Coordinates of C-alpha atoms and ligand atoms in Angstrom, one line a residue:
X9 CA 74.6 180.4 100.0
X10 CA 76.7 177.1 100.4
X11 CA 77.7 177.0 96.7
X12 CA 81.1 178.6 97.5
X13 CA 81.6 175.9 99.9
X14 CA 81.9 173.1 97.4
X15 CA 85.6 172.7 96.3
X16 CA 85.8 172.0 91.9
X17 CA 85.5 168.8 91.0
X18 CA 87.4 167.0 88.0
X19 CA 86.5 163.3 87.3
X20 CA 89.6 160.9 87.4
X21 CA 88.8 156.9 86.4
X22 CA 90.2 154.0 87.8
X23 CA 92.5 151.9 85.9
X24 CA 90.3 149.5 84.2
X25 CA 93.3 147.9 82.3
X26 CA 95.4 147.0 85.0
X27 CA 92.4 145.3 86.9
X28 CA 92.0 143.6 83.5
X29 CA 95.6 142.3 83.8
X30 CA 95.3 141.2 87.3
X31 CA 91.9 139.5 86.3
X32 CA 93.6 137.1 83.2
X33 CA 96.0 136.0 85.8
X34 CA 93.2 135.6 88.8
X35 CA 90.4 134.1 87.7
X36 CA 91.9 130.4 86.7
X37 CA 93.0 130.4 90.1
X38 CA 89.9 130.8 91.8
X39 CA 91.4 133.7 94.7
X40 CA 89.1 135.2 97.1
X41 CA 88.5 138.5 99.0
X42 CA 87.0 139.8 102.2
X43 CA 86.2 142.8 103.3
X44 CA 85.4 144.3 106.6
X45 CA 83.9 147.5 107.1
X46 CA 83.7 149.0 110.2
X47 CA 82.3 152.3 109.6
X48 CA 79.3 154.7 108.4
X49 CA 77.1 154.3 105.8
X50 CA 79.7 156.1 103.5
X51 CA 82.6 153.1 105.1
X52 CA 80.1 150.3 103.8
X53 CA 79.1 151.9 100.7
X54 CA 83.4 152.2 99.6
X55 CA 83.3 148.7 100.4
X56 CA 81.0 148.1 97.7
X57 CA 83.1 149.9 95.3
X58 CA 86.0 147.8 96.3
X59 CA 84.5 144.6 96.5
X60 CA 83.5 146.0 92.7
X61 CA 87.0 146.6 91.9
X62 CA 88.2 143.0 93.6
X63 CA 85.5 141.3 90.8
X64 CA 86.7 143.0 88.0
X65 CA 90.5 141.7 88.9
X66 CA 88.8 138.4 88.4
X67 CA 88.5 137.6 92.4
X68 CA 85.2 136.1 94.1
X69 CA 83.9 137.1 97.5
X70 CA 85.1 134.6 100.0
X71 CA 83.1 132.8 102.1
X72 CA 84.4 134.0 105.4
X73 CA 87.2 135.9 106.4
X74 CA 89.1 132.4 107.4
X75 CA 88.6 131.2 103.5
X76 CA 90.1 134.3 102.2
X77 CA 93.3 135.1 99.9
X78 CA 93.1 138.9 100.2
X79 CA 91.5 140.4 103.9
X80 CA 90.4 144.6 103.8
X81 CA 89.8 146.1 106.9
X82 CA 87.8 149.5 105.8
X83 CA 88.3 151.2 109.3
X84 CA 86.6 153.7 110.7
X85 CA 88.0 156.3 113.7
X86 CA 84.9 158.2 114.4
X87 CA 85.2 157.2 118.4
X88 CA 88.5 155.4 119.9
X89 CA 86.5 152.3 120.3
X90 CA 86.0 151.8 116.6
X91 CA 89.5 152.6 116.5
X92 CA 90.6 150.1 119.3
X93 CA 88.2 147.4 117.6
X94 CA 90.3 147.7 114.4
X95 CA 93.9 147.5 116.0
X96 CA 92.7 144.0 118.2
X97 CA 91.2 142.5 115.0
X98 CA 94.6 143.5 112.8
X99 CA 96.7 142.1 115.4
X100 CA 94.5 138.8 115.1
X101 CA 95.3 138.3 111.1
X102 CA 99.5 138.0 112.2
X103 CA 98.8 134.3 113.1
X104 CA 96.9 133.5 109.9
X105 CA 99.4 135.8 107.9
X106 CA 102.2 133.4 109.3
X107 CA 100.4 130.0 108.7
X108 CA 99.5 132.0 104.9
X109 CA 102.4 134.0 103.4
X110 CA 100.5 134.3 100.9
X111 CA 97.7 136.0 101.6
X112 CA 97.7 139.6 101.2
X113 CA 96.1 141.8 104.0
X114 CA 95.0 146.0 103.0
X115 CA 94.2 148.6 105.2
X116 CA 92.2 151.0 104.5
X117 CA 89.7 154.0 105.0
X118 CA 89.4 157.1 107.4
X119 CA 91.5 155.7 110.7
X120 CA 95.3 155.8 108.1
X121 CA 94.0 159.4 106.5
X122 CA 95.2 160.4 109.7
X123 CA 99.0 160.0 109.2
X124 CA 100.2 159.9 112.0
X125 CA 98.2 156.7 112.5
X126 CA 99.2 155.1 109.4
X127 CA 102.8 154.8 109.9
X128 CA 102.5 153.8 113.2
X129 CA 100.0 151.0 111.9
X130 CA 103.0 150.3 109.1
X131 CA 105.5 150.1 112.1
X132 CA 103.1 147.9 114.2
X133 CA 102.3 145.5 111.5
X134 CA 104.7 144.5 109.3
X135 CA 102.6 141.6 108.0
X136 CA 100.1 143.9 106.4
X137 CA 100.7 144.3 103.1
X138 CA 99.2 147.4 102.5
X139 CA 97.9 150.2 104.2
X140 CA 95.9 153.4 102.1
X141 CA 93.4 156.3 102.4
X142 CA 89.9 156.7 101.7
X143 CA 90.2 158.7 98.6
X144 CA 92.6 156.3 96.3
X145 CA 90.3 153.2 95.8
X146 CA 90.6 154.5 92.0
X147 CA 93.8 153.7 91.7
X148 CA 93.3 149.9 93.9
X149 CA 94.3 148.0 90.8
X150 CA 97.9 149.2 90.2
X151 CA 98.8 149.4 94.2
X152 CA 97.4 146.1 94.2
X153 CA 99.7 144.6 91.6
X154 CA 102.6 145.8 93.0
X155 CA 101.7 143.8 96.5
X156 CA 101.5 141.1 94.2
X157 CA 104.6 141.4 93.3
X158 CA 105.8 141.4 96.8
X159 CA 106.1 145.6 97.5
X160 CA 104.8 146.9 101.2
X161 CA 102.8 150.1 100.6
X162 CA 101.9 153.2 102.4
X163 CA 99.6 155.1 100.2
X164 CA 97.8 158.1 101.9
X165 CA 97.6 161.7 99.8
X166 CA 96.1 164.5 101.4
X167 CA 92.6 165.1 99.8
X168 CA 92.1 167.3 97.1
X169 CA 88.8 168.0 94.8
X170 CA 89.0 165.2 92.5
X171 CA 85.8 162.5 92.6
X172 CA 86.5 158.8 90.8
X173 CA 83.3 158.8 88.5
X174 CA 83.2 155.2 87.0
X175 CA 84.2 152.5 89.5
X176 CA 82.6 149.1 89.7
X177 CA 80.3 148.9 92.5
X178 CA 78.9 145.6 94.1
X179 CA 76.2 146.5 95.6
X180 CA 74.8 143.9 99.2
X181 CA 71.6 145.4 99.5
X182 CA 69.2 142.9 97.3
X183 CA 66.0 146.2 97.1
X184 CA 67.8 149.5 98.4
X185 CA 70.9 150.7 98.0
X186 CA 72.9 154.1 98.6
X187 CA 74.3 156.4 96.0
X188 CA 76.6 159.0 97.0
X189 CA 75.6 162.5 96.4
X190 CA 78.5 164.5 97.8
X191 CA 81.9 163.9 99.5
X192 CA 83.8 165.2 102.6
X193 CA 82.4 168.1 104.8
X194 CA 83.3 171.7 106.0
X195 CA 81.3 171.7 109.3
X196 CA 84.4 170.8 111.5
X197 CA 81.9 170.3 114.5
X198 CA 84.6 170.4 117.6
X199 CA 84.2 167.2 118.6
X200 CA 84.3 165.6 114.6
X201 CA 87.7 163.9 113.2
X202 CA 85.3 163.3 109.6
X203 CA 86.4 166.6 107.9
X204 CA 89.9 165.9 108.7
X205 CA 90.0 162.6 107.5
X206 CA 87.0 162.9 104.1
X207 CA 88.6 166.3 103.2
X208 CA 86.5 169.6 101.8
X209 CA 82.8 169.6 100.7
X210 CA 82.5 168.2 97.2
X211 CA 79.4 167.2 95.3
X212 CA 79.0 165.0 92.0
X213 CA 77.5 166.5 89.1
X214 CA 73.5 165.5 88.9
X215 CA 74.2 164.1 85.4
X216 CA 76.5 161.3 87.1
X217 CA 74.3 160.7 90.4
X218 CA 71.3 160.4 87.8
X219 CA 73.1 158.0 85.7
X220 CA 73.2 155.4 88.6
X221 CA 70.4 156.0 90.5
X222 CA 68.8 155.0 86.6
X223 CA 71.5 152.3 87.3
X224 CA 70.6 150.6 89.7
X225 CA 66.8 150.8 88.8
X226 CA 67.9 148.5 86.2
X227 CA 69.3 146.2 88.4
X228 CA 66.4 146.1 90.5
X229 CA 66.7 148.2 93.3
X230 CA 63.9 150.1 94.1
X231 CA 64.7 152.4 96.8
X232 CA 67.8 154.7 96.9
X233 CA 69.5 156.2 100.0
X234 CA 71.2 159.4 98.8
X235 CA 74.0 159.6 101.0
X236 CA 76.5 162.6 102.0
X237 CA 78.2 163.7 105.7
X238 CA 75.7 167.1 105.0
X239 CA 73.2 166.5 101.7
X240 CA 71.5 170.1 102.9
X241 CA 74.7 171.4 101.4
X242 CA 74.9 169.6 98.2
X243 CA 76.1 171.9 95.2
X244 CA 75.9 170.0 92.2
X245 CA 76.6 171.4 88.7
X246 CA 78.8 174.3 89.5
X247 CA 76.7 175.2 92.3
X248 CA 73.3 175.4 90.4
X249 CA 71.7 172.2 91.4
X250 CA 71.1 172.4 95.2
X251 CA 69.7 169.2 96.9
X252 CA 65.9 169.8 96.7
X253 CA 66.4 170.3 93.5
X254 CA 68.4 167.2 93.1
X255 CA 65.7 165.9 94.7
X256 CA 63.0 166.3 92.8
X257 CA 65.5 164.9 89.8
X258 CA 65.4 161.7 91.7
X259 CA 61.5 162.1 91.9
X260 CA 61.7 161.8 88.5
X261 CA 62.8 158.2 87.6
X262 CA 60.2 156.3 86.7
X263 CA 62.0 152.9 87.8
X264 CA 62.7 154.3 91.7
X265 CA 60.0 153.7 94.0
X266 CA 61.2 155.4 97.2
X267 CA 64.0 157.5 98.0
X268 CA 65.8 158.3 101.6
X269 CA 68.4 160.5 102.1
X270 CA 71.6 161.3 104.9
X271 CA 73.2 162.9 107.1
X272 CA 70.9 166.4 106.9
X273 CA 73.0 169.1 109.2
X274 CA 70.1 171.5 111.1
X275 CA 71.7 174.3 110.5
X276 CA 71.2 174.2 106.2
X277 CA 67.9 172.6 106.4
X278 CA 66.4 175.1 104.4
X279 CA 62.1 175.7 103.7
X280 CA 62.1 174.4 100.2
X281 CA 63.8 171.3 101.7
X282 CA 60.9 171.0 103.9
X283 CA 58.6 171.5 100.9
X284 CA 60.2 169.0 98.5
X285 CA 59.8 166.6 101.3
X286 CA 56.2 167.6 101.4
X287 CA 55.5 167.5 98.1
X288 CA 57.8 164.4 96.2
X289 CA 55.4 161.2 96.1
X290 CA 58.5 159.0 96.4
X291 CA 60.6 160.7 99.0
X292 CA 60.1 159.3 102.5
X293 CA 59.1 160.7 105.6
X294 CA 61.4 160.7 107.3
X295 CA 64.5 162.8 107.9
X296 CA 67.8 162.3 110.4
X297 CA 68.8 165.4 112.1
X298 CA 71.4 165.0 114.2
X299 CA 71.0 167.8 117.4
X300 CA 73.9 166.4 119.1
X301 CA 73.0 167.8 122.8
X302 CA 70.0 170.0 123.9
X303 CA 72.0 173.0 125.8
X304 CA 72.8 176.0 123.8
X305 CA 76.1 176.2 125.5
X306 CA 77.1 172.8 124.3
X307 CA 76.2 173.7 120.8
X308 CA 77.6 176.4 120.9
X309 CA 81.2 175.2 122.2
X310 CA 80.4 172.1 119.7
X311 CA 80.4 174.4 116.9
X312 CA 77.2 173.2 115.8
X313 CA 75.7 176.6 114.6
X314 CA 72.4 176.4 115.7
X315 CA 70.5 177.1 119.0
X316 CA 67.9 174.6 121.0
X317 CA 65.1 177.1 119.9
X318 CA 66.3 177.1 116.3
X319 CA 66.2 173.6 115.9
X320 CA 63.0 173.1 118.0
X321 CA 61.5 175.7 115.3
X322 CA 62.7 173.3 112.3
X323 CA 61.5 170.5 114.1
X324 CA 57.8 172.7 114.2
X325 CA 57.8 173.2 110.7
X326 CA 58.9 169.8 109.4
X327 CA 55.5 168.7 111.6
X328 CA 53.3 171.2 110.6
X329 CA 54.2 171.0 106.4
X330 CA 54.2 166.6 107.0
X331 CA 52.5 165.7 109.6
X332 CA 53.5 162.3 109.1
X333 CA 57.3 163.1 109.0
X334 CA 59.5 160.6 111.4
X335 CA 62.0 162.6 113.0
X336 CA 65.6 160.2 114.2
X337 CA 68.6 162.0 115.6
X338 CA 72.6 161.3 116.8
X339 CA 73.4 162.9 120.1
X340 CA 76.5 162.7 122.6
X341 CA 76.8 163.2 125.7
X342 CA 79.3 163.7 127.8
X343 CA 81.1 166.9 125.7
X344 CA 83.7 168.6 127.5
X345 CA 82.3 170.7 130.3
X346 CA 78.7 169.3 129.8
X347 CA 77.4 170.3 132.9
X348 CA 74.8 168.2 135.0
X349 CA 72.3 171.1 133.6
X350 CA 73.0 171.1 130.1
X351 CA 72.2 167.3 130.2
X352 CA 69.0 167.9 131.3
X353 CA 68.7 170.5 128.7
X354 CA 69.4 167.4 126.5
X355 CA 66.8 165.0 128.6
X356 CA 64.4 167.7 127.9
X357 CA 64.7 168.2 124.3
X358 CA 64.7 164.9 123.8
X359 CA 61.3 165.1 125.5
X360 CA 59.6 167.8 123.8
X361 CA 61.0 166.3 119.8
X362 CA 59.9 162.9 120.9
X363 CA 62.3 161.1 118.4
X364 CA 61.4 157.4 116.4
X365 CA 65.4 156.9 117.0
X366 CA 67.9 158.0 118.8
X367 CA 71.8 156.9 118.1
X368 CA 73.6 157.9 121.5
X369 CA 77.1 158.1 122.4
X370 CA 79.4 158.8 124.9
X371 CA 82.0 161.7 123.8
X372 CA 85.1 160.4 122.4
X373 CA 88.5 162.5 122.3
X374 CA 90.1 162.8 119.1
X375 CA 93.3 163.6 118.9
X376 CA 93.4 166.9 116.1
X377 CA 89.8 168.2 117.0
X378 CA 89.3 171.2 118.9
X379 CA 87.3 169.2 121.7
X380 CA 89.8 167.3 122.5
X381 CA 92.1 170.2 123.5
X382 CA 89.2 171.6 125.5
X383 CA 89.5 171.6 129.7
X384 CA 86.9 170.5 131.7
X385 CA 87.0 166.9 129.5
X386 CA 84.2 164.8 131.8
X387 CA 84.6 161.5 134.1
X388 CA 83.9 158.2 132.3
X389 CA 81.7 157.0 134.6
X390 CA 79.8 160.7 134.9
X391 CA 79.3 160.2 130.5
X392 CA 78.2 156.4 131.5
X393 CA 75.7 158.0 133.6
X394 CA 74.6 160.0 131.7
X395 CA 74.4 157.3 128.4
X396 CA 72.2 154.8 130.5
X397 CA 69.7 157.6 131.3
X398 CA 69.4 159.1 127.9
X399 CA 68.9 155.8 126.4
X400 CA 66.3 155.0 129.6
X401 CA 64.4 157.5 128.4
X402 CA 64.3 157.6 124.8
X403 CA 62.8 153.7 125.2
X404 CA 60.0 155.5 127.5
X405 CA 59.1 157.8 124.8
X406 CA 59.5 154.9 122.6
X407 CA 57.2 152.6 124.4
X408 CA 54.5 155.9 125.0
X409 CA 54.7 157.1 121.4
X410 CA 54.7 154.4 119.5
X411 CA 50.8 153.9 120.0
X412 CA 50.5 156.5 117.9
X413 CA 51.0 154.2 114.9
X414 CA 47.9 152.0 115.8
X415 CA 45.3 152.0 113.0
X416 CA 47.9 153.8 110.4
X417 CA 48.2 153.1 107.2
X418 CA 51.5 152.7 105.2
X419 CA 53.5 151.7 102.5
X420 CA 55.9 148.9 103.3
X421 CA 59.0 147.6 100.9
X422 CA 59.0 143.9 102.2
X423 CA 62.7 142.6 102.3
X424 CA 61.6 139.4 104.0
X425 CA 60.4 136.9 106.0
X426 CA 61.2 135.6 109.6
X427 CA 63.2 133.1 109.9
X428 CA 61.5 131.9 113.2
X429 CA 57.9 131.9 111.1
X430 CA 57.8 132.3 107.5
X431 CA 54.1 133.4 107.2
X432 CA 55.2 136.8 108.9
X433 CA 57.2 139.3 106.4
X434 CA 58.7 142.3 107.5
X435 CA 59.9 145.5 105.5
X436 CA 60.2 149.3 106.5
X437 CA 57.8 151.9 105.6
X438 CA 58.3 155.2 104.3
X439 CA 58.9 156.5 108.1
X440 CA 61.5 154.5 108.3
X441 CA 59.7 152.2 110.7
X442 CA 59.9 148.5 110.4
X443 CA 56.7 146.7 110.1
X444 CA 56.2 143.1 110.4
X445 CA 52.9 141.5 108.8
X446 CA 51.5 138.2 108.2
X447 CA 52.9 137.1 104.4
X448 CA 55.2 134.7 102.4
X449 CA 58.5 134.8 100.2
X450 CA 56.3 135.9 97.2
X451 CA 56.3 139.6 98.9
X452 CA 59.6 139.6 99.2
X453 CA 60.8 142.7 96.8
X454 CA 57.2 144.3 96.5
X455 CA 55.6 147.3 98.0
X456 CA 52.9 146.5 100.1
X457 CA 50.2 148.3 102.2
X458 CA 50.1 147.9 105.6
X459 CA 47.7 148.8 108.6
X460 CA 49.5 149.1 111.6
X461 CA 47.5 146.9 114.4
X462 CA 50.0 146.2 117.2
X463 CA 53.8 147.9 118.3
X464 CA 56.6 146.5 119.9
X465 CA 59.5 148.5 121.1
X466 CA 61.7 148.9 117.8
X467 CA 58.9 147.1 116.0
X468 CA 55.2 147.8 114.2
X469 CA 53.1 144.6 114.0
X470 CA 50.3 144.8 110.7
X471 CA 48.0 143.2 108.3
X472 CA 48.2 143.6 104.8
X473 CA 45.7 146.1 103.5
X474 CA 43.1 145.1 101.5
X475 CA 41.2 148.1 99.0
X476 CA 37.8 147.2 101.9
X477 CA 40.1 148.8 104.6
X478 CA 40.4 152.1 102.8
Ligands
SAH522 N1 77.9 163.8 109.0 C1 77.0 163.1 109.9 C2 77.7 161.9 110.6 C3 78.8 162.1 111.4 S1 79.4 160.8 112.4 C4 76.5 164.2 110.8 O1 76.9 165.3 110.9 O2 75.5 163.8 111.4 C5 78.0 160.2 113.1 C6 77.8 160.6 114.6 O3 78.9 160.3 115.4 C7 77.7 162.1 114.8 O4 76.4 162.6 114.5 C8 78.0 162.3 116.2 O5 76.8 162.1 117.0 C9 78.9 161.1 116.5 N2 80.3 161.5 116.8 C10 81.1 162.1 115.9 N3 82.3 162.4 116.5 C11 82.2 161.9 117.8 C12 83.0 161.9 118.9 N4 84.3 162.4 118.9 N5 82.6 161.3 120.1 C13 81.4 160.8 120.1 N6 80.5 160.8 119.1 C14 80.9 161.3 118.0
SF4_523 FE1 81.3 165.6 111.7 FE2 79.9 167.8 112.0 FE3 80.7 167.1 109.6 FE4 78.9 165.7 110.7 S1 78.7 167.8 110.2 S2 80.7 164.9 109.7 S3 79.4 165.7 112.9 S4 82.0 167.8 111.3
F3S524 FE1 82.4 157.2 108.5 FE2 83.9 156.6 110.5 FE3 85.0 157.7 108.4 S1 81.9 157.4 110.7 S2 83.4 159.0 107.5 S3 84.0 155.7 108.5 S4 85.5 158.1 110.5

């Protein structure tokens, strides 16, 4: 059904031969970047590819920010406060760009796809050097060699259907990592700036997401986050792979232990979705679905497509087919003309779904959307309000629910130990829990079985199982 959504797809590369240029010239000199990301999952996983494109121009991650010779901000304008976050921190850098001339300073990501807001950043800062979109990090190595050469750029295209297949990727994560399944997203939900600023629905092939999810196996890696704005609408191959299909794909490398996957959109989670997470051994149980607000009404003027009941049915099924299934969620409050009685709607369904996490926030006007345009926009203090008693009483349910996980059994993938006592290790289990354990450094990187003895509030406390505890 969503096949027609996905826009065609033609692979462009990145220039590989300028970033060789740039790299003879860099790497005797020892140059520097850093790069900030502000954003999504999606923001911090483009960061990778540039920091990939910055090593293969012959440049070394700096230290710090201070010790750097090139500085990316990768914003982010989801909410004005990321927004406002990124304009303070830019006007920061004009002290060190005047002690520095020579330090070169990008910016880049979803905040200048918005045009408007790119030339006024241009006007504002005249000591950046460049400023550029989310879709051109292809083309990074020859915009970057003409700021070497001393040229101020504003680079944003509006986004069409091509995907960059082949760019260097340096990945932070040292056990999991994310590999992008699809691009951009159709959904305009009212309140959303993302579709306007990631473009049109577009998904890789399955040979090319296939081809680094083996990858990274090979690196080491042994979990993958498949990541899109709405994977339930993947549409890979022409539109004949959809995701649980893609899925089960994944399920089949050998060398990945554990797979994850997000942002799932309620409205496309479909029953062989359900089923595939059912039935693949390596995907985990868990699954975020974002309900955004628990009154019909809302949804409805949020453009969300579903109702309370329809959701609450999902939720039903996805407990009935894995009972063991960990359910997060996103949710706002605060929506123009969100009534005192559609919050409660939301207090209630938070209630009744009983979420493992819940990522709240107030609603943020942006400028473009269809919310923001809407009468009835509500106080700040009234959205305030309403924050501090949605977040009261998720860590209720929180504290309530979580004795559930006492005598449970699960896999963990240990990422470490604590710092303040290195016999404990921690990693997450498949539920996306995090579960720390008495252990040492030698787990670090291995999958480990866990029995759940103790919680604390964002926490599960264990002991390695042995094969006597079965
Ligand atoms: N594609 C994902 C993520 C979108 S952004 C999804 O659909 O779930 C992540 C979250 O930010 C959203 O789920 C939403 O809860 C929140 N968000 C988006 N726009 C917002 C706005 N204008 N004000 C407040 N929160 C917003
Ligand atoms: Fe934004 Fe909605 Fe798309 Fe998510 S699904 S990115 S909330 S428009
Ligand atoms: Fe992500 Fe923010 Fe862009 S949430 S897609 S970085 S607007």
């Amino acid at each position: 059904m969503q096949k027609e959504c996905n826009v065609p797809v033609s692979a462009v590369k990145h220039n590989a031969a300028v970033a060789a240029q740039i790299a003879t010239r860099m790497a005797a000199l020892g140059k520097t970047y850093h790069i900030e990301a502000y954003g999504c999952q999606m923001n911090a996983h483009d960061a990778e590819t540039m920091a990939g494109i910055f090593l293969s121009m012959g440049y070394k991650k700096a230290s710090s920010l201070q010790d750097a010779d090139v500085i990316v901000f990768n914003t982010c304008c989801v909410r004005e406060h990321a927004e406002k976050r990124v304009f303070g921190n830019i006007g920061a850098l004009k002290k060190r760009k005047d002690e520095n001339p020579d330090l070169k300073i990008i910016v880049c990501g979803c905040m200048p796809q918005q045009r408007e807001v790119a030339e006024r950043m241009y006007k504002r800062f005249p000591f950046v050097d460049m400023i550029v979109g989310t879709n051109e990090l292809y083309m990074l190595p020859e915009l970057f060699q003409r700021i070497l050469e001393g040229e101020r750029i504003l680079h944003v295209v509006d986004i069409d259907g091509e995907i960059a297949e082949g760019l260097p990727i340096h990945r932070e994560g040292t056990f999991s990592t994310c590999v992008n399944i699809m691009y951009g997203c159709n959904n305009f939900c009212t309140y959303c700036i993302v579709p306007y600023v990631r473009g049109r629905e577009r998904s890789r092939t399955s040979a090319d997401i296939l081809q680094e999810v083996r990858n990274v196996a090979a690196e080491g890696f042994k979990e993958v986050m498949l990541l899109g704005q709405n994977v339930n609408s993947y549409a890979g191959d022409d539109g004949t792979v959809h995701f649980p299909q893609l899925l089960a794909m994944v399920n089949g490398i050998e060398e990945i232990s554990r797979i994850r996957f997000m942002t799932s959109h309620p409205k496309d989670l479909s029953p062989a979705l359900i089923d595939a997470i059912a039935s693949l051994d390596k995907l985990c149980k868990h699954i975020h679905l974002p309900v955004q607000s628990g009154s019909d009404r809302i949804l409805h003027a949020m453009n969300r497509h579903y109702t309370r009941a329809d959701y609450l049915r999902i939720v039903r099924m996805l407990r009935e087919k894995v009972p063991e299934i960990e359910i997060t969620t996103d949710i706002i409050v605060g929506f123009p003309g969100e009534t005192e009685a559609d919050f409660q709607d939301t207090l209630s369904l938070m209630r009744e779904v009983d979420y493992a996490a819940a990522y709240t926030f107030m609603y943020s006007k942006r400028k473009g959307t269809k919310a923001a345009a809407m009468p009835e926009q509500v106080e700040e203090e009234t959205k305030k309000r309403r924050l501090q008693e949605l977040n009261a009483l998720q860590a209720e349910l929180l504290q309530k629910g979580n004795a559930r996980f006492i005598g449970t059994r699960g896999t963990a993938l240990v990422e470490g130990c604590d710092h303040r006592s290195a016999s404990m290790a921690y990693g997450r289990l498949g539920n996306n829990k995090m579960v720390y354990f008495p252990g040492d450094e030698s787990l670090v990187g291995q999958m480990v079985d866990v029995i759940v003895t103790q919680t604390q509030t964002n926490s599960l406390i264990g002991r390695i199982a042995t094969e006597t505890n079965r």
